[in-house]
Short mmCIF file of C-alpha atoms and ligand atoms in Angstrom, two decimals:
data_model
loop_
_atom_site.label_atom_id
_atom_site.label_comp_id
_atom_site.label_asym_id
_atom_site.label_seq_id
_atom_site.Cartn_x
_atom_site.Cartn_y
_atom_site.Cartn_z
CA UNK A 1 0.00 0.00 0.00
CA UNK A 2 1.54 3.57 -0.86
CA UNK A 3 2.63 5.17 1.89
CA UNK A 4 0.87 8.43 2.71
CA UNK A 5 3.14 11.12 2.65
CA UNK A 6 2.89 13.63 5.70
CA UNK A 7 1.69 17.03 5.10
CA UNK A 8 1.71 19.47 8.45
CA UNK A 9 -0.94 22.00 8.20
CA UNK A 10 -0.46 25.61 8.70
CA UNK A 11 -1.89 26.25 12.18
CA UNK A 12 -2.11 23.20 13.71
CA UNK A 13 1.10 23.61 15.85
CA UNK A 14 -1.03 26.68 17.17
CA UNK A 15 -4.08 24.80 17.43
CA UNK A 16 -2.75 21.56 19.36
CA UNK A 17 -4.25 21.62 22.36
CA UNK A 18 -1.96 18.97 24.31
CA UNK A 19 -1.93 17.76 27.84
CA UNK A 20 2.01 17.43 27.65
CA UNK A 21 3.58 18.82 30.17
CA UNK A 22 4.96 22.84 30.64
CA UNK A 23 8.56 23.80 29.49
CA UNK A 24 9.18 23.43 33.51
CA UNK A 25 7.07 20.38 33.81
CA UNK A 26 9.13 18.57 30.99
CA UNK A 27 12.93 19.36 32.60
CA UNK A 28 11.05 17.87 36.10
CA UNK A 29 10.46 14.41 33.61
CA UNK A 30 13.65 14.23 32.54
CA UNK A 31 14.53 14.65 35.94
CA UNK A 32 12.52 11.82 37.15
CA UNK A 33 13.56 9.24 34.56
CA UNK A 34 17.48 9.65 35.42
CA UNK A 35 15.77 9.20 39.05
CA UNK A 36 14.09 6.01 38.02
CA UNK A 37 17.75 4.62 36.43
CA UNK A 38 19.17 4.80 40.37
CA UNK A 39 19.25 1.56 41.97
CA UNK A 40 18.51 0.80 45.37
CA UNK A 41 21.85 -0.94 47.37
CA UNK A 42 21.83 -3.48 49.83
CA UNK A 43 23.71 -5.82 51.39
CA UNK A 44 22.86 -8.03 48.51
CA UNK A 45 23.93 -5.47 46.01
CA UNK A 46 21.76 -3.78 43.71
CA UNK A 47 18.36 -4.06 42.30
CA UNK A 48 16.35 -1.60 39.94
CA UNK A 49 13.13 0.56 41.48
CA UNK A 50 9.98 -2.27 42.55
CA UNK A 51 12.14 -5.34 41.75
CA UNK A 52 12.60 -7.90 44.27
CA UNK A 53 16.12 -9.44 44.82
CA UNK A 54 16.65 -12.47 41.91
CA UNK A 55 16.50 -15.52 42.86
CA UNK A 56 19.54 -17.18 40.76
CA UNK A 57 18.80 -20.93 41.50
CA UNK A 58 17.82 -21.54 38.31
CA UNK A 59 21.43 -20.97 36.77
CA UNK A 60 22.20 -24.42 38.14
CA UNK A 61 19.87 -25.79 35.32
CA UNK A 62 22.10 -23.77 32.48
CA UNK A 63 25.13 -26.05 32.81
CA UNK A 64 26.33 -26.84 29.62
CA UNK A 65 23.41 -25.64 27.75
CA UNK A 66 25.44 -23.12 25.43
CA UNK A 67 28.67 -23.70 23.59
CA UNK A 68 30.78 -21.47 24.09
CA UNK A 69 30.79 -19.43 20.59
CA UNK A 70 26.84 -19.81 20.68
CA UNK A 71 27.21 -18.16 24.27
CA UNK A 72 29.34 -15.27 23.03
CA UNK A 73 27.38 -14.89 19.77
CA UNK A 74 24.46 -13.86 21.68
CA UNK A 75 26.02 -11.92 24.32
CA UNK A 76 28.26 -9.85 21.68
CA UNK A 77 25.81 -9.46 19.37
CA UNK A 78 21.99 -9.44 21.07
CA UNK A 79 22.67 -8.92 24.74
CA UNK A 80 25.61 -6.74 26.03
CA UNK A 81 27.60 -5.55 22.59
CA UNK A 82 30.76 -3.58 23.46
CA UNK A 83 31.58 -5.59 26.51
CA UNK A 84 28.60 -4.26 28.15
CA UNK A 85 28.49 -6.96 30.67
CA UNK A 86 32.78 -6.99 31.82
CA UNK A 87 33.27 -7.08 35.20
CA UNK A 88 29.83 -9.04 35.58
CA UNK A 89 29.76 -11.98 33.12
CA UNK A 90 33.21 -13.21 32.26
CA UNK A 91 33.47 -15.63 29.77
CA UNK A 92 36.63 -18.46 30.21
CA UNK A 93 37.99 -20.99 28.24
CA UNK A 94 35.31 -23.99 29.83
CA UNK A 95 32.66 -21.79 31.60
CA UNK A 96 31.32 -18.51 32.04
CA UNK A 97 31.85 -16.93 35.36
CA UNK A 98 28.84 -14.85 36.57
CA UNK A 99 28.49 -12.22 39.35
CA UNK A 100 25.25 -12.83 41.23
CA UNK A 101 24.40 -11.18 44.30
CA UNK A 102 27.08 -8.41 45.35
CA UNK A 103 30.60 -10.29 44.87
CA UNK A 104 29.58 -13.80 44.60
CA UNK A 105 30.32 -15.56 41.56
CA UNK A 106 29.00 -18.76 39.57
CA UNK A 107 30.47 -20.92 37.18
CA UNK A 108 28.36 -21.86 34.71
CA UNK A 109 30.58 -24.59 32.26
CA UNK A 110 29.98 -24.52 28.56
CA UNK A 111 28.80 -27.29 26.63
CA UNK A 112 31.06 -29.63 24.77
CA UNK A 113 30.46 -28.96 21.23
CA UNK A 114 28.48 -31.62 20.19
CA UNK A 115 26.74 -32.29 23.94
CA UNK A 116 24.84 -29.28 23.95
CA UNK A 117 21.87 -30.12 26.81
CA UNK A 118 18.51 -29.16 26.14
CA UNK A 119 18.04 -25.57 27.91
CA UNK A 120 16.85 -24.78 30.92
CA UNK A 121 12.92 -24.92 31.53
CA UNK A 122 10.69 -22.60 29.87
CA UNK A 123 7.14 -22.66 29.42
CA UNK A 124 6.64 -21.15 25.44
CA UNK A 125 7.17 -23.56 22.61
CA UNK A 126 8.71 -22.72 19.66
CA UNK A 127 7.13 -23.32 16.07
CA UNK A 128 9.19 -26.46 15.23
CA UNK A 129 7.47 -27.50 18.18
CA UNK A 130 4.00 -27.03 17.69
CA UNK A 131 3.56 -29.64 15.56
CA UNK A 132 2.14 -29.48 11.98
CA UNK A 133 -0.96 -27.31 11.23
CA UNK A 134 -4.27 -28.00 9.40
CA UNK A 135 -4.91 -26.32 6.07
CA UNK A 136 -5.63 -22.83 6.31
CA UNK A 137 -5.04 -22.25 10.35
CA UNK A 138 -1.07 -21.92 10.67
CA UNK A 139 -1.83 -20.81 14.47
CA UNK A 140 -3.73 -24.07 15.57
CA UNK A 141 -2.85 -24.22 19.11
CA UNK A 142 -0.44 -21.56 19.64
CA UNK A 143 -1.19 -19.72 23.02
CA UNK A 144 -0.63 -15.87 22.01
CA UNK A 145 -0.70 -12.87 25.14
CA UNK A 146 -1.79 -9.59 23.69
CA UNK A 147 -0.65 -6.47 25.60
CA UNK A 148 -2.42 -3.02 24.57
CA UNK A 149 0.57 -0.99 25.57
CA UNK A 150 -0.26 1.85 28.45
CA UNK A 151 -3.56 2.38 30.32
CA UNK A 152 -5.06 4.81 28.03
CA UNK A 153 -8.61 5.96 29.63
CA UNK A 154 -8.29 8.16 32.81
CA UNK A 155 -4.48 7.68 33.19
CA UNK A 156 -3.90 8.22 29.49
CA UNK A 157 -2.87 12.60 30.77
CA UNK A 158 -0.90 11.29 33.04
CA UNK A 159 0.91 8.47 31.20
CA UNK A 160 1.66 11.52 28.48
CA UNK A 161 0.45 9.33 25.59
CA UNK A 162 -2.51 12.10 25.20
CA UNK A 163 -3.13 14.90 22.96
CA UNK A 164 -6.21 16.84 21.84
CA UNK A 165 -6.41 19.70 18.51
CA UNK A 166 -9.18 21.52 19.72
CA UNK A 167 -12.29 19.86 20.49
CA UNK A 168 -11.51 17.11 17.99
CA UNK A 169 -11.26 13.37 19.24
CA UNK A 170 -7.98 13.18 21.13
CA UNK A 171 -5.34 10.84 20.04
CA UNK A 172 -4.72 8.38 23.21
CA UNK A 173 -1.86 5.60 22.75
CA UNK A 174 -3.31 2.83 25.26
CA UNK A 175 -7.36 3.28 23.86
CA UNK A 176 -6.04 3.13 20.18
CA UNK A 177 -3.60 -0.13 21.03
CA UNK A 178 -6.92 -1.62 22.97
CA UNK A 179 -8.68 -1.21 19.80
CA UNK A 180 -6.12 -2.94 17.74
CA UNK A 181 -5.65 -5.47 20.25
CA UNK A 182 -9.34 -6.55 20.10
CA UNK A 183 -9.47 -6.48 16.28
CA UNK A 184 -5.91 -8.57 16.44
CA UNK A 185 -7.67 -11.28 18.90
CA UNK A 186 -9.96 -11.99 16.45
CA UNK A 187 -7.55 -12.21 13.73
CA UNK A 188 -5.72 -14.39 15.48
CA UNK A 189 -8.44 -16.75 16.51
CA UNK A 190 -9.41 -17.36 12.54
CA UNK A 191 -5.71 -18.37 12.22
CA UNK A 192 -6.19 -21.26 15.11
CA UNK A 193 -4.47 -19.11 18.10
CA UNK A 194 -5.76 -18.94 21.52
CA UNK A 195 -5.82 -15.95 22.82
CA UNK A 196 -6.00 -13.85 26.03
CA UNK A 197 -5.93 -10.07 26.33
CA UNK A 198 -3.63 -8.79 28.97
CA UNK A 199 -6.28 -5.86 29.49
CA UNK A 200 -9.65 -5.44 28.20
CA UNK A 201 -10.10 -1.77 29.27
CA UNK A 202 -8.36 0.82 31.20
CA UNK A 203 -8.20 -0.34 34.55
CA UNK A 204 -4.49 -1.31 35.69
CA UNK A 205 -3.81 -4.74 36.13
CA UNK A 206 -1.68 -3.20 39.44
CA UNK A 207 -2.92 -2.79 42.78
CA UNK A 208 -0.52 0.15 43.71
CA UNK A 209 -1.65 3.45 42.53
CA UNK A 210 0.81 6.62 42.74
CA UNK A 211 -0.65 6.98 46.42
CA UNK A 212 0.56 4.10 47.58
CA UNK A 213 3.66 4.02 45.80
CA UNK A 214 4.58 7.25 47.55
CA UNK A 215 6.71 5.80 50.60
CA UNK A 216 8.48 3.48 47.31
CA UNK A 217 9.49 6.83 45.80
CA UNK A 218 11.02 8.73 49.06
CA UNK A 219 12.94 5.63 50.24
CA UNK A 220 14.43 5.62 46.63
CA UNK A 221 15.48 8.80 46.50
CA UNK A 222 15.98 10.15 49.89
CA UNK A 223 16.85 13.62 49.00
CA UNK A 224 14.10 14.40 46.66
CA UNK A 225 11.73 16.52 49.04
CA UNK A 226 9.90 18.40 46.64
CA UNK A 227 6.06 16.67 47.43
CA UNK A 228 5.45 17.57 43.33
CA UNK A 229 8.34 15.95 42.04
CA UNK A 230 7.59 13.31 44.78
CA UNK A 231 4.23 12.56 43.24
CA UNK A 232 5.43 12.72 40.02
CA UNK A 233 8.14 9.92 40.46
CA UNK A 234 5.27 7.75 42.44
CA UNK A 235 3.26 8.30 39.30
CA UNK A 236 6.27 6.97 37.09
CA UNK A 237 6.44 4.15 39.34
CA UNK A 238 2.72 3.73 38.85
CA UNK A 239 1.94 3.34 35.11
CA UNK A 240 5.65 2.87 34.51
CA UNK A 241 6.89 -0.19 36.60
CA UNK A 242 4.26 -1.46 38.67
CA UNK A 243 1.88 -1.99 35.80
CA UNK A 244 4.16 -3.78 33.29
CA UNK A 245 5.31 -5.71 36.33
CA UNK A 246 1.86 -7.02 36.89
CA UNK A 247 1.67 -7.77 33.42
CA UNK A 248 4.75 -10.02 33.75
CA UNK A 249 3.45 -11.79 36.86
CA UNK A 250 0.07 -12.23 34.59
CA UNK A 251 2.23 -13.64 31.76
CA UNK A 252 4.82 -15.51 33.49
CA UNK A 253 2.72 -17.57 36.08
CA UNK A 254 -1.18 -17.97 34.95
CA UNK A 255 -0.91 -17.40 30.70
CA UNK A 256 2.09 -19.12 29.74
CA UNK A 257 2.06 -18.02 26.09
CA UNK A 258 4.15 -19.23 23.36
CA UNK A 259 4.33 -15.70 22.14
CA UNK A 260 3.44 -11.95 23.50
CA UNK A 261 2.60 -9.64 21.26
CA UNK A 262 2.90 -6.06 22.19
CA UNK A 263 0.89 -3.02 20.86
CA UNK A 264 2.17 0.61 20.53
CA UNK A 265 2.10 3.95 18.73
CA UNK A 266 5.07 5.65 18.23
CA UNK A 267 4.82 9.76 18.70
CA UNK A 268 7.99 11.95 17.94
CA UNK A 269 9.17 14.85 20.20
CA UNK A 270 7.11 18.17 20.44
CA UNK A 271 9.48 20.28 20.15
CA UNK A 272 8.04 22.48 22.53
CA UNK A 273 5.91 20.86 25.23
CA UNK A 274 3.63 24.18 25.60
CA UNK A 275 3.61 25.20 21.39
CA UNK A 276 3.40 21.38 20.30
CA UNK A 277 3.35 20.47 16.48
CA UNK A 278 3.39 17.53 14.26
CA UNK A 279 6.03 16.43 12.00
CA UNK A 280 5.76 15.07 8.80
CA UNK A 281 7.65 11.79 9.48
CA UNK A 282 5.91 8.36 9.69
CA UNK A 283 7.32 5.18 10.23
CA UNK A 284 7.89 2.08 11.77
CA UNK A 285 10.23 -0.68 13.94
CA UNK A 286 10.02 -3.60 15.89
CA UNK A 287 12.14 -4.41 18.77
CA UNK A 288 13.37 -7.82 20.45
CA UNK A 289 14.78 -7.85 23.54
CA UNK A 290 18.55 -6.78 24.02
CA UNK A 291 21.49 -4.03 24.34
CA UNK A 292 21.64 -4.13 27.70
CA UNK A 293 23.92 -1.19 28.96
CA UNK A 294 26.60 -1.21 31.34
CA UNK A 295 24.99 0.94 34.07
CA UNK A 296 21.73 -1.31 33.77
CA UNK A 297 23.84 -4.66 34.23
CA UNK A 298 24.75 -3.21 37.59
CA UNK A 299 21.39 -4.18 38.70
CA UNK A 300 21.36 -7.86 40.07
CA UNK A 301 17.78 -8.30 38.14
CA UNK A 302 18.67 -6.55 35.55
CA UNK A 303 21.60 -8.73 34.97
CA UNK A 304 19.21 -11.74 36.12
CA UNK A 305 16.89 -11.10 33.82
CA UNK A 306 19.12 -10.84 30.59
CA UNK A 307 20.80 -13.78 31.78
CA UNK A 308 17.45 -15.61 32.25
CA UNK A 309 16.52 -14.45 28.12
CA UNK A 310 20.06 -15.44 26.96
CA UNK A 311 20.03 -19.28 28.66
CA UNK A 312 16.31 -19.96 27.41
CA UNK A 313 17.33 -18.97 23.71
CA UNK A 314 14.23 -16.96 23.75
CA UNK A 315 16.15 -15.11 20.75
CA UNK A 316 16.23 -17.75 18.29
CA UNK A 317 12.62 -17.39 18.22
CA UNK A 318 11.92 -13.92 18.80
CA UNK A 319 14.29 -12.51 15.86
CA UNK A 320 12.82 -14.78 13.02
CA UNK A 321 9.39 -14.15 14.33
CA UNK A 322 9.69 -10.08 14.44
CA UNK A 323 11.45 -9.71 11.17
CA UNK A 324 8.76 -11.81 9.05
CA UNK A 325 6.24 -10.02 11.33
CA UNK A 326 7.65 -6.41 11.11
CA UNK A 327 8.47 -7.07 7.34
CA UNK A 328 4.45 -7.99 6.60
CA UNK A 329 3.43 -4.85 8.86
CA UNK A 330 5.59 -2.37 6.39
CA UNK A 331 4.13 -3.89 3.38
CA UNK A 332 0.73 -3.73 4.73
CA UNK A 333 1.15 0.04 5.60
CA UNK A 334 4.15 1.34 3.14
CA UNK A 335 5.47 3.03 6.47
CA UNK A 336 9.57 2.94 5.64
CA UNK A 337 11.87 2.09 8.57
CA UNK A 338 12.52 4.09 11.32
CA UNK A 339 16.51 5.13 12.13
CA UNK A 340 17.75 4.85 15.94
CA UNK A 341 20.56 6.95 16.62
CA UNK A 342 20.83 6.66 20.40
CA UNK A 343 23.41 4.24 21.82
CA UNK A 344 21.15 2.15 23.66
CA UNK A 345 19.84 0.12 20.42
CA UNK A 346 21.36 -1.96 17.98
CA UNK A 347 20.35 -3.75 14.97
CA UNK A 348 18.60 -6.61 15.34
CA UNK A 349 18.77 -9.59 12.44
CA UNK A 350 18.91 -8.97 8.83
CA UNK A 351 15.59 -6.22 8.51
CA UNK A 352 15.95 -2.81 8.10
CA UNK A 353 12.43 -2.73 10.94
CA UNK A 354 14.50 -4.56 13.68
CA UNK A 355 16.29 -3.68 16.28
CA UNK A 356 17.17 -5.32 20.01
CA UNK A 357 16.52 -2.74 23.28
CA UNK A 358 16.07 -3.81 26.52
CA UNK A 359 12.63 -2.25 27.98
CA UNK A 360 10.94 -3.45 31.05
CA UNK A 361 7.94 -5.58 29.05
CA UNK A 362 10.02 -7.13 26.71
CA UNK A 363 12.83 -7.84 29.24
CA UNK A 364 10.29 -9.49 31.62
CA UNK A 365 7.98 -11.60 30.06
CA UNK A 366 9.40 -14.78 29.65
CA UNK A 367 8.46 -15.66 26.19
CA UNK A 368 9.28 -14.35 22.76
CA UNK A 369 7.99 -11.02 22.43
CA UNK A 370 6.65 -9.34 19.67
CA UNK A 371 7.06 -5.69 20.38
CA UNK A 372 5.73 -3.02 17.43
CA UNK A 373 6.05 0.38 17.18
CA UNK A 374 4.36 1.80 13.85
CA UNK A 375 2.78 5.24 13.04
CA UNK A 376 3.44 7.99 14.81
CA UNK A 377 0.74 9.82 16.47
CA UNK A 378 1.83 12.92 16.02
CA UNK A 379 2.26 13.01 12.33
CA UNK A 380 -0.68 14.29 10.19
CA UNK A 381 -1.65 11.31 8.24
CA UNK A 382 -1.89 9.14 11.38
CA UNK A 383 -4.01 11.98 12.92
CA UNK A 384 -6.48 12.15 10.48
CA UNK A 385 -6.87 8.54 10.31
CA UNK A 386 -7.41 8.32 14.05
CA UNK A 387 -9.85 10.65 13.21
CA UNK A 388 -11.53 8.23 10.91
CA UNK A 389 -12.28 5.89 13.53
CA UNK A 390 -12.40 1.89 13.26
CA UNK A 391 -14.51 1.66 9.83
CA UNK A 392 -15.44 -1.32 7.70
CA UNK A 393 -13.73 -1.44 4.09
CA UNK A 394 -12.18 1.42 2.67
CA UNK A 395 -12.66 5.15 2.88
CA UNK A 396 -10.65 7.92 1.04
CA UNK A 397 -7.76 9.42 2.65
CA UNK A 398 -6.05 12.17 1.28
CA UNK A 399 -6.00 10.43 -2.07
CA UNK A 400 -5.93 7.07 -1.23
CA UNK A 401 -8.00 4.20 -0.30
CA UNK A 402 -7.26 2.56 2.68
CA UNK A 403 -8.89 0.85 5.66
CA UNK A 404 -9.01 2.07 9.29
CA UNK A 405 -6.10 2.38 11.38
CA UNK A 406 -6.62 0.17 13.77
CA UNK A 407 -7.77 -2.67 10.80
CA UNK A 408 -4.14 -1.87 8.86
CA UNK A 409 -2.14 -2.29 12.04
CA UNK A 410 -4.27 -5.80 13.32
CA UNK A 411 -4.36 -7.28 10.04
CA UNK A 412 -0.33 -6.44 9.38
CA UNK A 413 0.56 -8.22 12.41
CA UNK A 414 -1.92 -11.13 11.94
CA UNK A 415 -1.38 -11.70 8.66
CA UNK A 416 2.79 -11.38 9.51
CA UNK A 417 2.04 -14.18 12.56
CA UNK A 418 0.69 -16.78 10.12
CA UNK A 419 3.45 -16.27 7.51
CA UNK A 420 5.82 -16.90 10.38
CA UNK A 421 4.17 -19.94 11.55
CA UNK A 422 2.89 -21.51 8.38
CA UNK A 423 6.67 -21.73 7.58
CA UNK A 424 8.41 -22.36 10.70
CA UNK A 425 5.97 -25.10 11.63
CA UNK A 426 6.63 -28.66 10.68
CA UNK A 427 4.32 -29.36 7.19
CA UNK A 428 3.73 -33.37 8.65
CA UNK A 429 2.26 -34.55 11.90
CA UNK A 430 4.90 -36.01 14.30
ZN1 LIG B 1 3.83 3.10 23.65
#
């Protein structure tokens, strides 16, 4: 489908109406988010803002699961590039040696090259394990977890996924990814999948709100006693961590899935919170988990948790699955790639769409993850389609004919999930 090419309209910068936050407001954000990078020390070392201390028993089960080239394959080139991980994960001749908990170390050997043991548990299965499909329904049987990114609703002002040109329908990331998510089910379900929505409407999954995140906030930074910066960290905390965290437990202990998929907009910077405009770029990328920084690996989850995606080769599906995925979604909405140029992403397999970044869903749930980030909000053409509503067929659009927004972006990724599975799966039953 031909892309639409962005055209910003004179006077809509002036018009915008957005709920983003004041020049002042904005520097307090940025602010709060190198706030929300501190770690909390212990005894026990380090751990990242609401994460309990890992639990590393399960490294016993990782003995000689890897070879060691496979081991530094995926640790140069998906996990820690750069030597991200030195002076944390140090990889010997027969083993890699692993700091756990403050300054105690494990030994975990490598395989022998042609002894590699099967890896440690994990609940997902990949394709090759599914067993073959019947004509027609390439996702027979696979267990899928959608997550609508954000809350969207009530909390959508205060996630900052909000904005409003005059009294027109405002543009909300989490009720737009709820929309898609419900259109995607059912996409989905004519392929064969079983599937489960993560949320069905606006209403956190967590049982903290900022309130009672407060005392979390002050005992994580000590020194911040400014009560509005104070609420605005517990608010982080809120939508931020604690959410996606119950999202996780959700995933990780009653779902299961074989995949997750998750759902997002992308927006672009206002350049000025207060005057905000659109910009004429549009575009699209998909991440898989990854690039974990130096700083973060000082975390003992942190470094738990990429350890605990490494060992269960959750990679080998993940990358194949988002670049046949991400690679339908562009043909399906002739959005070109979108360009990182910050240091904490790097290119992900062999598409242009893909790239590996370590963010707290895709780092937690346990299974291969899906994460998509087309359109950006804030461009025209996206606007006016949100506009549009959900419709049925096509309606014209600035010269073209295309379907709804939220039909484009479901049927991309559904159609993207089948091609994946209809060729990964085995064609005979075993
Ligand atoms: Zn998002």
């Amino acid at each position: 489908m031909k892309m639409i090419q962005a055209a910003p309209r004179k006077g809509e910068a002036r018009q915008l109406r957005s709920f983003r936050l004041q020049r002042s407001r904005a520097t307090l954000i940025r602010f709060l988010l190198l706030a929300c990078c501190i770690v909390t020390s212990s005894a026990f070392g380090k751990t990242s803002p609401l994460a309990p201390a890992p639990d590393w028993g399960w490294l016993e089960g990782c003995n000689g699961t890897f070879s060691r080239a496979e081991f530094l394959q995926a640790l140069d080139h998906i996990y820690a590039p750069e030597g991200a991980s030195a002076g944390w994960v140090e990889v010997g001749e027969s083993a890699v040696r692993i700091r756990t908990n403050g300054d105690t170390w494990v030994d975990v050997p490598f395989a022998e090259s042609s002894t590699i043991a099967p890896g440690y548990k994990r609940y997902w299965r990949r394709a090759s394990e599914l067993g073959a499909a019947p004509a027609g329904k390439p996702l027979d049987g696979l267990r899928v977890a959608i997550d609508p990114g954000h809350l969207g609703g009530d909390w959508a002002r205060m996630e900052e996924r909000f904005f409003q040109l005059g009294n027109t329908p405002p543009v909300a990331e989490g009720d737009l990814t709820l929309a898609v998510a419900r259109k995607l089910k059912s996409a989905l379900e004519k392929y064969g999948a079983i599937v489960v929505l993560l949320r069905k409407n606006a209403r956190p999954l967590t049982r903290e709100r900022p309130k009672t995140l407060l005392p979390a906030a002050a005992a994580e930074i000590p020194t911040l006693n400014n009560p509005d910066k104070l609420n605005r960290l517990s608010e982080l905390y809120f939508y931020r961590i604690s959410e996606i965290r119950a999202r996780a437990k959700l995933v990780n202990e009653k779902i299961r899935p074989d995949v997750v998929v998750c759902l997002h907009f992308n927006a672009e910077e206002w350049s000025e919170p207060q005057k905000p405009v659109f910009v004429p770029r549009n575009h699209l990328h998909a991440l898989v988990n990854g690039c974990y920084g130096a700083k973060e690996l000082e975390s003992d989850d942190i470094r738990a948790d990429m350890l605990s995606q490494l060992y269960s080769r959750v990679a080998e599906e993940a990358l194949p699955l988002s670049e046949v995925v991400v690679e339908t979604l562009a043909e399906a909405t002739g959005l070109p790639p979108y360009t990182y140029f910050s240091k904490n992403v790097i290119r992900a397999g062999s598409s242009p769409y893909l790239y590996a970044r370590n963010l707290l869903a895709n780092r937690l749930y346990r299974a291969p993850t899906l994460f998509l980030e087309p359109y950006v909000m804030n461009s025209s053409p996206v606007w006016t389609r949100v506009q549009l509503g959900d419709y049925a067929g096509l309606k014209l659009v600035d010269g073209d004919w295309l379907p709804s927004l939220v039909t484009e972006y479901a049927s991309g990724v559904a159609e993207g999930m089948a091609r994946y599975y209809e060729q990964a799966r085995p064609k005979t039953a075993k």
